PDB file of C-alpha atoms in Angstrom:
ATOM      1  CA  MET A  14     -79.921 -10.532  24.952  1.00  0.00           C
ATOM      2  CA  THR A  15     -78.760 -10.831  28.424  1.00  0.00           C
ATOM      3  CA  SER A  16     -76.403  -8.425  29.959  1.00  0.00           C
ATOM      4  CA  ALA A  17     -72.832  -9.261  31.389  1.00  0.00           C
ATOM      5  CA  VAL A  18     -72.718 -10.357  35.015  1.00  0.00           C
ATOM      6  CA  ASP A  19     -70.243  -9.432  37.491  1.00  0.00           C
ATOM      7  CA  LEU A  20     -68.223 -12.657  38.384  1.00  0.00           C
ATOM      8  CA  ILE A  21     -67.058 -11.065  41.783  1.00  0.00           C
ATOM      9  CA  ARG A  22     -69.902  -9.458  43.563  1.00  0.00           C
ATOM     10  CA  PRO A  23     -69.704  -5.788  44.643  1.00  0.00           C
ATOM     11  CA  THR A  24     -70.342  -7.259  48.420  1.00  0.00           C
ATOM     12  CA  THR A  25     -67.138  -9.346  47.918  1.00  0.00           C
ATOM     13  CA  ARG A  26     -65.171  -6.441  46.603  1.00  0.00           C
ATOM     14  CA  ARG A  27     -66.321  -4.365  49.422  1.00  0.00           C
ATOM     15  CA  GLN A  28     -65.059  -7.069  51.867  1.00  0.00           C
ATOM     16  CA  PHE A  29     -61.610  -6.541  50.555  1.00  0.00           C
ATOM     17  CA  LEU A  30     -62.041  -2.658  50.648  1.00  0.00           C
ATOM     18  CA  GLU A  31     -62.599  -3.024  54.300  1.00  0.00           C
ATOM     19  CA  LEU A  32     -59.495  -5.178  54.689  1.00  0.00           C
ATOM     20  CA  ALA A  33     -57.455  -2.711  52.772  1.00  0.00           C
ATOM     21  CA  ARG A  34     -58.227   0.197  55.129  1.00  0.00           C
ATOM     22  CA  GLY A  35     -55.834  -1.560  57.725  1.00  0.00           C
ATOM     23  CA  LEU A  36     -52.802  -1.661  54.936  1.00  0.00           C
ATOM     24  CA  LYS A  37     -50.418   1.035  53.803  1.00  0.00           C
ATOM     25  CA  LYS A  38     -51.150   3.081  50.939  1.00  0.00           C
ATOM     26  CA  ALA A  39     -47.941   1.981  49.281  1.00  0.00           C
ATOM     27  CA  THR A  40     -48.869  -1.674  49.815  1.00  0.00           C
ATOM     28  CA  ILE A  41     -52.384  -1.352  48.525  1.00  0.00           C
ATOM     29  CA  GLU A  42     -51.026   0.758  45.223  1.00  0.00           C
ATOM     30  CA  ALA A  43     -48.111  -2.285  44.731  1.00  0.00           C
ATOM     31  CA  CYS A  44     -50.519  -4.928  44.818  1.00  0.00           C
ATOM     32  CA  TRP A  45     -52.953  -3.548  42.150  1.00  0.00           C
ATOM     33  CA  GLN A  46     -49.780  -2.314  39.971  1.00  0.00           C
ATOM     34  CA  ASP A  47     -48.284  -5.732  40.233  1.00  0.00           C
ATOM     35  CA  GLY A  48     -51.567  -7.248  38.912  1.00  0.00           C
ATOM     36  CA  GLY A  49     -51.134  -4.678  35.872  1.00  0.00           C
ATOM     37  CA  PHE A  50     -54.080  -2.326  36.738  1.00  0.00           C
ATOM     38  CA  LEU A  51     -54.262   1.341  36.902  1.00  0.00           C
ATOM     39  CA  PRO A  52     -56.548   3.728  38.942  1.00  0.00           C
ATOM     40  CA  VAL A  53     -59.487   5.445  37.455  1.00  0.00           C
ATOM     41  CA  ALA A  54     -61.025   8.629  38.756  1.00  0.00           C
ATOM     42  CA  LEU A  55     -64.126   8.119  40.791  1.00  0.00           C
ATOM     43  CA  ASP A  56     -66.902  10.645  41.118  1.00  0.00           C
ATOM     44  CA  ASN A  57     -67.987   9.845  44.660  1.00  0.00           C
ATOM     45  CA  PRO A  58     -64.700   8.185  46.423  1.00  0.00           C
ATOM     46  CA  PRO A  59     -64.741   6.763  49.822  1.00  0.00           C
ATOM     47  CA  SER A  60     -63.990   9.237  52.527  1.00  0.00           C
ATOM     48  CA  THR A  61     -60.559   7.629  53.808  1.00  0.00           C
ATOM     49  CA  GLU A  62     -57.548   7.829  51.747  1.00  0.00           C
ATOM     50  CA  ARG A  63     -56.793   4.006  51.672  1.00  0.00           C
ATOM     51  CA  ALA A  64     -60.324   3.027  50.817  1.00  0.00           C
ATOM     52  CA  ALA A  65     -60.440   5.524  48.006  1.00  0.00           C
ATOM     53  CA  LEU A  66     -57.347   4.310  46.677  1.00  0.00           C
ATOM     54  CA  PHE A  67     -58.614   0.679  46.511  1.00  0.00           C
ATOM     55  CA  ALA A  68     -61.857   1.659  44.810  1.00  0.00           C
ATOM     56  CA  SER A  69     -60.046   3.663  42.329  1.00  0.00           C
ATOM     57  CA  TYR A  70     -58.293   0.702  41.272  1.00  0.00           C
ATOM     58  CA  SER A  71     -61.032  -1.609  41.637  1.00  0.00           C
ATOM     59  CA  ALA A  72     -63.288   0.714  39.191  1.00  0.00           C
ATOM     60  CA  GLY A  73     -60.572  -0.048  36.683  1.00  0.00           C
ATOM     61  CA  VAL A  74     -61.506  -3.576  36.558  1.00  0.00           C
ATOM     62  CA  ASP A  75     -63.976  -5.483  34.226  1.00  0.00           C
ATOM     63  CA  TRP A  76     -65.758  -7.766  36.714  1.00  0.00           C
ATOM     64  CA  THR A  77     -67.496  -9.383  33.874  1.00  0.00           C
ATOM     65  CA  ASP A  78     -64.502 -10.270  32.114  1.00  0.00           C
ATOM     66  CA  ALA A  79     -62.823 -13.798  33.196  1.00  0.00           C
ATOM     67  CA  GLN A  80     -59.189 -12.710  32.421  1.00  0.00           C
ATOM     68  CA  HIS A  81     -59.515  -9.626  34.324  1.00  0.00           C
ATOM     69  CA  VAL A  82     -61.216 -11.233  37.208  1.00  0.00           C
ATOM     70  CA  GLU A  83     -58.385 -13.735  37.171  1.00  0.00           C
ATOM     71  CA  ARG A  84     -55.684 -11.009  37.494  1.00  0.00           C
ATOM     72  CA  ALA A  85     -57.968  -9.307  40.191  1.00  0.00           C
ATOM     73  CA  LEU A  86     -57.941 -12.507  42.197  1.00  0.00           C
ATOM     74  CA  GLY A  87     -54.214 -12.261  42.422  1.00  0.00           C
ATOM     75  CA  VAL A  88     -54.237  -8.847  43.763  1.00  0.00           C
ATOM     76  CA  PHE A  89     -56.672 -10.064  46.385  1.00  0.00           C
ATOM     77  CA  GLU A  90     -54.413 -12.715  47.167  1.00  0.00           C
ATOM     78  CA  ALA A  91     -51.328 -10.326  47.548  1.00  0.00           C
ATOM     79  CA  LEU A  92     -53.546  -8.186  49.720  1.00  0.00           C
ATOM     80  CA  LEU A  93     -54.501 -11.090  51.862  1.00  0.00           C
ATOM     81  CA  ARG A  94     -50.498 -12.010  52.363  1.00  0.00           C
ATOM     82  CA  GLU A  95     -50.024  -8.604  53.482  1.00  0.00           C
ATOM     83  CA  LYS A  96     -52.815  -8.559  55.929  1.00  0.00           C
ATOM     84  CA  LYS A  97     -51.425 -11.729  57.425  1.00  0.00           C
ATOM     85  CA  ALA A  98     -47.994 -10.478  57.730  1.00  0.00           C
ATOM     86  CA  ASP A  99     -49.245  -7.433  59.315  1.00  0.00           C
ATOM     87  CA  ASP A 100     -51.027  -9.650  61.772  1.00  0.00           C
ATOM     88  CA  GLU A 101     -47.972 -11.539  62.623  1.00  0.00           C
ATOM     89  CA  ARG A 102     -46.098  -8.383  63.198  1.00  0.00           C
ATOM     90  CA  TYR A 103     -48.805  -6.905  65.414  1.00  0.00           C
ATOM     91  CA  PRO A 104     -50.687  -9.989  66.945  1.00  0.00           C
ATOM     92  CA  HIS A 105     -52.507  -7.665  69.490  1.00  0.00           C
ATOM     93  CA  ALA A 106     -54.529  -5.818  66.745  1.00  0.00           C
ATOM     94  CA  ALA A 107     -55.194  -8.982  64.486  1.00  0.00           C
ATOM     95  CA  GLY A 108     -58.872  -9.651  63.369  1.00  0.00           C
ATOM     96  CA  ASN A 109     -60.799 -12.353  62.465  1.00  0.00           C
ATOM     97  CA  TRP A 110     -60.954 -11.140  58.732  1.00  0.00           C
ATOM     98  CA  ARG A 111     -60.510 -14.783  57.215  1.00  0.00           C
ATOM     99  CA  VAL A 112     -64.004 -15.806  58.008  1.00  0.00           C
ATOM    100  CA  GLY A 113     -65.568 -12.584  56.348  1.00  0.00           C
ATOM    101  CA  VAL A 114     -63.560 -13.168  53.294  1.00  0.00           C
ATOM    102  CA  GLN A 115     -64.300 -16.962  52.914  1.00  0.00           C
ATOM    103  CA  ARG A 116     -68.123 -16.183  53.448  1.00  0.00           C
ATOM    104  CA  ALA A 117     -67.997 -13.492  50.656  1.00  0.00           C
ATOM    105  CA  LEU A 118     -65.956 -15.670  48.311  1.00  0.00           C
ATOM    106  CA  GLY A 119     -68.035 -18.707  48.914  1.00  0.00           C
ATOM    107  CA  GLN A 120     -70.755 -16.681  47.496  1.00  0.00           C
ATOM    108  CA  ASP A 121     -69.079 -16.096  44.182  1.00  0.00           C
ATOM    109  CA  GLY A 122     -68.127 -19.693  43.904  1.00  0.00           C
ATOM    110  CA  TYR A 123     -64.793 -19.592  45.254  1.00  0.00           C
ATOM    111  CA  GLU A 124     -62.892 -20.623  48.617  1.00  0.00           C
ATOM    112  CA  LEU A 125     -59.681 -19.336  50.214  1.00  0.00           C
ATOM    113  CA  THR A 126     -57.139 -22.341  50.817  1.00  0.00           C
ATOM    114  CA  GLU A 127     -54.604 -22.194  53.874  1.00  0.00           C
ATOM    115  CA  ARG A 128     -51.986 -20.699  51.474  1.00  0.00           C
ATOM    116  CA  LEU A 129     -54.299 -18.012  51.104  1.00  0.00           C
ATOM    117  CA  GLN A 130     -54.855 -18.768  47.460  1.00  0.00           C
ATOM    118  CA  ILE A 131     -58.565 -17.949  45.886  1.00  0.00           C
ATOM    119  CA  VAL A 132     -59.626 -20.966  43.897  1.00  0.00           C
ATOM    120  CA  ARG A 133     -62.752 -22.314  42.368  1.00  0.00           C
ATOM    121  CA  ILE A 134     -64.734 -24.363  44.760  1.00  0.00           C
ATOM    122  CA  GLY A 135     -63.746 -28.018  43.921  1.00  0.00           C
ATOM    123  CA  GLY A 136     -60.902 -26.672  41.414  1.00  0.00           C
ATOM    124  CA  TRP A 137     -57.445 -25.379  41.426  1.00  0.00           C
ATOM    125  CA  ARG A 138     -55.580 -22.302  40.492  1.00  0.00           C
ATOM    126  CA  PRO A 139     -51.564 -22.479  40.123  1.00  0.00           C
ATOM    127  CA  GLU A 140     -49.783 -20.261  42.498  1.00  0.00           C
ATOM    128  CA  HIS A 141     -48.207 -18.206  39.504  1.00  0.00           C
ATOM    129  CA  ALA A 142     -51.357 -16.064  39.652  1.00  0.00           C
ATOM    130  CA  THR A 143     -50.394 -14.192  42.762  1.00  0.00           C
ATOM    131  CA  SER A 144     -47.746 -11.987  41.793  1.00  0.00           C
ATOM    132  CA  ASP A 145     -45.473 -11.260  38.652  1.00  0.00           C
ATOM    133  CA  VAL A 146     -42.381 -10.951  40.647  1.00  0.00           C
ATOM    134  CA  GLU A 147     -43.135 -14.272  42.609  1.00  0.00           C
ATOM    135  CA  SER A 148     -43.948 -15.903  39.360  1.00  0.00           C
ATOM    136  CA  TYR A 149     -40.580 -14.985  37.897  1.00  0.00           C
ATOM    137  CA  LYS A 150     -38.440 -16.149  40.863  1.00  0.00           C
ATOM    138  CA  LEU A 151     -40.516 -19.293  40.766  1.00  0.00           C
ATOM    139  CA  ALA A 152     -39.716 -19.669  37.024  1.00  0.00           C
ATOM    140  CA  VAL A 153     -36.063 -19.228  37.728  1.00  0.00           C
ATOM    141  CA  ARG A 154     -36.147 -21.725  40.490  1.00  0.00           C
ATOM    142  CA  LEU A 155     -37.806 -24.317  38.087  1.00  0.00           C
ATOM    143  CA  LEU A 156     -35.065 -23.588  35.407  1.00  0.00           C
ATOM    144  CA  VAL A 157     -32.482 -24.144  38.045  1.00  0.00           C
ATOM    145  CA  GLY A 158     -33.992 -27.513  39.056  1.00  0.00           C
ATOM    146  CA  ALA A 159     -34.367 -28.552  35.656  1.00  0.00           C
ATOM    147  CA  ARG A 160     -30.585 -27.626  35.093  1.00  0.00           C
ATOM    148  CA  ASN A 161     -29.736 -29.743  38.008  1.00  0.00           C
ATOM    149  CA  GLN A 162     -31.314 -32.693  36.740  1.00  0.00           C
ATOM    150  CA  MET A 163     -29.772 -32.275  33.043  1.00  0.00           C
ATOM    151  CA  GLU A 164     -25.997 -32.147  34.809  1.00  0.00           C
ATOM    152  CA  ARG A 165     -26.910 -35.322  36.574  1.00  0.00           C
ATOM    153  CA  LEU A 166     -27.874 -37.048  33.213  1.00  0.00           C
ATOM    154  CA  PRO A 167     -25.434 -35.572  30.688  1.00  0.00           C
ATOM    155  CA  ALA A 168     -25.654 -38.426  28.370  1.00  0.00           C
ATOM    156  CA  LEU A 169     -29.277 -37.436  27.695  1.00  0.00           C
ATOM    157  CA  VAL A 170     -28.328 -34.062  26.482  1.00  0.00           C
ATOM    158  CA  ALA A 171     -24.845 -34.161  25.079  1.00  0.00           C
ATOM    159  CA  SER A 172     -25.952 -34.242  21.456  1.00  0.00           C
ATOM    160  CA  LEU A 173     -28.960 -31.824  21.660  1.00  0.00           C
ATOM    161  CA  PRO A 174     -28.776 -28.514  19.808  1.00  0.00           C
ATOM    162  CA  GLU A 175     -29.913 -25.438  21.712  1.00  0.00           C
ATOM    163  CA  GLU A 176     -33.471 -25.570  20.430  1.00  0.00           C
ATOM    164  CA  ARG A 177     -33.987 -29.212  21.887  1.00  0.00           C
ATOM    165  CA  LEU A 178     -32.406 -28.134  25.131  1.00  0.00           C
ATOM    166  CA  ARG A 179     -34.854 -24.962  25.246  1.00  0.00           C
ATOM    167  CA  ASP A 180     -37.785 -27.413  24.685  1.00  0.00           C
ATOM    168  CA  ILE A 181     -36.650 -29.607  27.735  1.00  0.00           C
ATOM    169  CA  LEU A 182     -36.642 -26.212  29.966  1.00  0.00           C
ATOM    170  CA  LEU A 183     -40.215 -25.331  28.295  1.00  0.00           C
ATOM    171  CA  VAL A 184     -41.421 -28.833  29.534  1.00  0.00           C
ATOM    172  CA  SER A 185     -40.228 -27.997  32.967  1.00  0.00           C
ATOM    173  CA  LEU A 186     -41.840 -24.439  33.123  1.00  0.00           C
ATOM    174  CA  ASN A 187     -45.151 -25.787  31.805  1.00  0.00           C
ATOM    175  CA  ALA A 188     -45.392 -28.696  34.356  1.00  0.00           C
ATOM    176  CA  PHE A 189     -46.254 -25.992  36.742  1.00  0.00           C
ATOM    177  CA  PHE A 190     -47.508 -22.908  34.842  1.00  0.00           C
ATOM    178  CA  GLU A 191     -49.828 -25.038  32.428  1.00  0.00           C
ATOM    179  CA  GLY A 192     -48.871 -24.430  28.921  1.00  0.00           C
ATOM    180  CA  GLU A 193     -48.126 -20.476  29.752  1.00  0.00           C
ATOM    181  CA  SER A 194     -44.554 -20.774  28.650  1.00  0.00           C
ATOM    182  CA  THR A 195     -43.938 -20.664  24.705  1.00  0.00           C
ATOM    183  CA  GLY A 196     -40.827 -20.904  22.491  1.00  0.00           C
ATOM    184  CA  GLU A 197     -39.896 -18.993  19.455  1.00  0.00           C
ATOM    185  CA  THR A 198     -42.615 -16.332  20.259  1.00  0.00           C
ATOM    186  CA  LEU A 199     -42.678 -12.939  18.398  1.00  0.00           C
ATOM    187  CA  ASN A 200     -42.265 -10.153  21.042  1.00  0.00           C
ATOM    188  CA  GLY A 201     -40.459  -6.969  20.891  1.00  0.00           C
ATOM    189  CA  LYS A 202     -38.080  -6.899  17.780  1.00  0.00           C
ATOM    190  CA  GLY A 203     -37.807 -10.667  17.246  1.00  0.00           C
ATOM    191  CA  LYS A 204     -38.702 -14.049  18.531  1.00  0.00           C
ATOM    192  CA  THR A 205     -37.908 -15.064  22.102  1.00  0.00           C
ATOM    193  CA  ASP A 206     -36.391 -18.124  22.956  1.00  0.00           C
ATOM    194  CA  ILE A 207     -38.714 -18.755  26.117  1.00  0.00           C
ATOM    195  CA  LEU A 208     -41.575 -16.300  26.951  1.00  0.00           C
ATOM    196  CA  LEU A 209     -43.924 -17.069  30.165  1.00  0.00           C
ATOM    197  CA  ARG A 210     -46.967 -15.030  29.738  1.00  0.00           C
ATOM    198  CA  ILE A 211     -49.736 -15.066  32.389  1.00  0.00           C
ATOM    199  CA  GLY A 212     -52.895 -13.695  31.105  1.00  0.00           C
ATOM    200  CA  ASP A 213     -51.792 -10.686  29.110  1.00  0.00           C
ATOM    201  CA  ARG A 214     -48.711  -9.891  30.853  1.00  0.00           C
ATOM    202  CA  ASN A 215     -45.169 -11.191  29.890  1.00  0.00           C
ATOM    203  CA  VAL A 216     -43.826 -12.423  33.241  1.00  0.00           C
ATOM    204  CA  MET A 217     -40.320 -13.571  31.977  1.00  0.00           C
ATOM    205  CA  VAL A 218     -38.461 -13.430  28.794  1.00  0.00           C
ATOM    206  CA  GLY A 219     -35.626 -15.640  27.967  1.00  0.00           C
ATOM    207  CA  GLU A 220     -32.706 -16.086  25.557  1.00  0.00           C
ATOM    208  CA  CYS A 221     -30.891 -19.547  25.599  1.00  0.00           C
ATOM    209  CA  LYS A 222     -27.124 -19.581  24.522  1.00  0.00           C
ATOM    210  CA  ILE A 223     -24.748 -22.087  24.045  1.00  0.00           C
ATOM    211  CA  TRP A 224     -21.496 -20.467  25.285  1.00  0.00           C
ATOM    212  CA  GLY A 225     -19.187 -19.566  22.206  1.00  0.00           C
ATOM    213  CA  GLY A 226     -17.122 -17.017  23.572  1.00  0.00           C
ATOM    214  CA  THR A 227     -17.531 -13.387  25.337  1.00  0.00           C
ATOM    215  CA  ALA A 228     -18.259 -11.498  22.236  1.00  0.00           C
ATOM    216  CA  ALA A 229     -21.255 -13.973  21.183  1.00  0.00           C
ATOM    217  CA  PHE A 230     -22.478 -14.045  24.484  1.00  0.00           C
ATOM    218  CA  CYS A 231     -22.865 -10.309  24.675  1.00  0.00           C
ATOM    219  CA  LYS A 232     -24.631 -10.376  21.402  1.00  0.00           C
ATOM    220  CA  ALA A 233     -27.032 -12.716  23.191  1.00  0.00           C
ATOM    221  CA  ILE A 234     -27.714  -9.897  25.969  1.00  0.00           C
ATOM    222  CA  ASP A 235     -28.337  -7.446  22.931  1.00  0.00           C
ATOM    223  CA  GLN A 236     -30.567  -9.877  21.296  1.00  0.00           C
ATOM    224  CA  LEU A 237     -32.611 -10.483  24.711  1.00  0.00           C
ATOM    225  CA  LEU A 238     -32.850  -6.565  25.251  1.00  0.00           C
ATOM    226  CA  GLY A 239     -33.944  -6.088  21.607  1.00  0.00           C
ATOM    227  CA  ASN A 240     -36.847  -8.678  22.105  1.00  0.00           C
ATOM    228  CA  LEU A 241     -38.502  -6.907  25.054  1.00  0.00           C
ATOM    229  CA  GLY A 242     -41.663  -5.258  25.154  1.00  0.00           C
ATOM    230  CA  ALA A 243     -42.065  -1.746  26.556  1.00  0.00           C
ATOM    231  CA  TYR A 244     -43.174  -3.039  29.928  1.00  0.00           C
ATOM    232  CA  ASP A 245     -41.047  -6.241  30.158  1.00  0.00           C
ATOM    233  CA  THR A 246     -38.913  -6.045  32.996  1.00  0.00           C
ATOM    234  CA  GLN A 247     -37.838  -9.767  33.820  1.00  0.00           C
ATOM    235  CA  THR A 248     -35.587 -11.823  31.838  1.00  0.00           C
ATOM    236  CA  VAL A 249     -33.231 -14.643  32.056  1.00  0.00           C
ATOM    237  CA  ILE A 250     -30.416 -16.277  29.867  1.00  0.00           C
ATOM    238  CA  PRO A 251     -29.966 -20.095  30.313  1.00  0.00           C
ATOM    239  CA  LEU A 252     -26.167 -20.331  29.276  1.00  0.00           C
ATOM    240  CA  PHE A 253     -25.260 -24.032  28.093  1.00  0.00           C
ATOM    241  CA  ILE A 254     -21.805 -24.448  28.631  1.00  0.00           C
ATOM    242  CA  ARG A 255     -19.995 -27.523  27.065  1.00  0.00           C
ATOM    243  CA  ALA A 256     -16.503 -27.161  28.397  1.00  0.00           C
ATOM    244  CA  THR A 257     -14.102 -28.643  31.020  1.00  0.00           C
ATOM    245  CA  ASP A 258     -13.911 -25.481  32.808  1.00  0.00           C
ATOM    246  CA  PRO A 259     -17.517 -24.495  33.550  1.00  0.00           C
ATOM    247  CA  GLY A 260     -16.718 -22.381  36.416  1.00  0.00           C
ATOM    248  CA  GLY A 261     -14.148 -20.336  34.654  1.00  0.00           C
ATOM    249  CA  ILE A 262     -16.526 -19.862  31.949  1.00  0.00           C
ATOM    250  CA  THR A 263     -19.252 -18.767  34.282  1.00  0.00           C
ATOM    251  CA  ASP A 264     -16.900 -16.216  35.762  1.00  0.00           C
ATOM    252  CA  ARG A 265     -16.161 -14.808  32.295  1.00  0.00           C
ATOM    253  CA  ALA A 266     -20.171 -14.589  31.494  1.00  0.00           C
ATOM    254  CA  VAL A 267     -20.626 -12.644  34.787  1.00  0.00           C
ATOM    255  CA  GLY A 268     -17.691 -10.575  33.974  1.00  0.00           C
ATOM    256  CA  ALA A 269     -19.196 -10.027  30.381  1.00  0.00           C
ATOM    257  CA  VAL A 270     -22.538  -8.640  31.837  1.00  0.00           C
ATOM    258  CA  LYS A 271     -20.821  -6.220  34.319  1.00  0.00           C
ATOM    259  CA  GLU A 272     -18.783  -4.807  31.257  1.00  0.00           C
ATOM    260  CA  HIS A 273     -22.074  -4.565  28.980  1.00  0.00           C
ATOM    261  CA  GLN A 274     -23.000  -1.017  28.074  1.00  0.00           C
ATOM    262  CA  ALA A 275     -26.397  -1.715  29.549  1.00  0.00           C
ATOM    263  CA  TYR A 276     -25.101  -2.822  33.042  1.00  0.00           C
ATOM    264  CA  ALA A 277     -26.383  -1.065  35.921  1.00  0.00           C
ATOM    265  CA  SER A 278     -25.833  -2.893  38.947  1.00  0.00           C
ATOM    266  CA  THR A 279     -25.475  -6.327  40.460  1.00  0.00           C
ATOM    267  CA  GLY A 280     -28.090  -8.144  42.576  1.00  0.00           C
ATOM    268  CA  SER A 281     -27.922 -11.428  44.244  1.00  0.00           C
ATOM    269  CA  MET A 282     -24.903 -13.635  43.538  1.00  0.00           C
ATOM    270  CA  ASP A 283     -26.184 -17.322  44.529  1.00  0.00           C
ATOM    271  CA  SER A 284     -23.145 -19.207  43.817  1.00  0.00           C
ATOM    272  CA  VAL A 285     -24.495 -22.112  45.738  1.00  0.00           C
ATOM    273  CA  ASN A 286     -27.528 -22.418  43.394  1.00  0.00           C
ATOM    274  CA  ARG A 287     -25.407 -20.918  40.442  1.00  0.00           C
ATOM    275  CA  GLN A 288     -27.970 -18.196  39.481  1.00  0.00           C
ATOM    276  CA  TYR A 289     -26.627 -14.633  39.194  1.00  0.00           C
ATOM    277  CA  GLU A 290     -28.953 -11.626  39.102  1.00  0.00           C
ATOM    278  CA  PHE A 291     -28.229  -8.265  37.430  1.00  0.00           C
ATOM    279  CA  VAL A 292     -29.946  -5.052  36.735  1.00  0.00           C
ATOM    280  CA  LEU A 293     -29.596  -3.622  33.169  1.00  0.00           C
ATOM    281  CA  ARG A 294     -30.601  -0.359  31.995  1.00  0.00           C
ATOM    282  CA  ARG A 295     -33.234  -0.171  28.967  1.00  0.00           C
ATOM    283  CA  GLY A 296     -34.275   3.340  27.724  1.00  0.00           C
ATOM    284  CA  GLY A 297     -35.506   5.075  30.881  1.00  0.00           C
ATOM    285  CA  GLY A 298     -36.185   2.060  32.965  1.00  0.00           C
ATOM    286  CA  GLU A 299     -34.543  -0.834  34.160  1.00  0.00           C
ATOM    287  CA  VAL A 300     -34.465  -4.679  33.514  1.00  0.00           C
ATOM    288  CA  THR A 301     -33.804  -7.713  35.906  1.00  0.00           C
ATOM    289  CA  LEU A 302     -31.690 -10.389  34.211  1.00  0.00           C
ATOM    290  CA  THR A 303     -30.768 -13.898  35.731  1.00  0.00           C
ATOM    291  CA  LEU A 304     -27.944 -15.751  34.433  1.00  0.00           C
ATOM    292  CA  VAL A 305     -28.401 -19.709  34.663  1.00  0.00           C
ATOM    293  CA  PRO A 306     -25.332 -21.536  33.670  1.00  0.00           C
ATOM    294  CA  PHE A 307     -25.630 -25.180  32.575  1.00  0.00           C
ATOM    295  CA  ALA A 308     -22.578 -27.400  33.083  1.00  0.00           C
ATOM    296  CA  LEU A 309     -23.287 -29.871  30.006  1.00  0.00           C
ATOM    297  CA  ALA A 310     -19.784 -31.061  29.337  1.00  0.00           C
TER     298      ALA A 310
END
């Protein structure tokens, strides 16, 4: 019986540890936590705080497990982007770190793209592997794009029930996220209309709703919150409006969110792209909710 082999060699991991020495501790921690990793205690940690912090998270990765490695590569990509941003802010201190990273990754069968994605040599890995927050924002943008197309062709969706409208959105999401988005999926206390799960992490939970009045809309918010797992924090409500005054109904829906008992604060109110972001309270934490209205009259 053969023992498992590390998919990313220790020498490659050390390359990223060295890169992390030039980043802020808060940045290193945030990148690892966005990837869903927790630090572990080390018997002999590196002497510097930043290197020790990086090593404590790296030690929590099963480098023989493909799913763990995929998530860790997303962390590495985030670190590379932070390093690039630092170089742009402080060009006098910028180093030629890209060459060393490319050489190390190449020994593991990976390459670094111009957009700082780590992909299999000759392969492709979608950008959603980089960050849960970025993936959520991209998913919302895809829903907005699907909404715009549906509004331009109202005859195609005029007679469709909520479930079929939801299926169209799933097609749009999965065109990019490669089948990671599902419908009617068990989560929390019920079934979610839209669940975007990358690896073993829920990136977005959605509840579709045809507008039927303020009371029914508030129940949809309650249902959405009830269908969240303990660590789910990014949600969306695609609101299908079949009325002659979609703008007025959108205003009523925005007002209903603000009057909801879980409402905490208002985020970005993008009236141009018609996407409205809120922060809701849930237990001892907070949940981001993006409302995307669809004018389908």
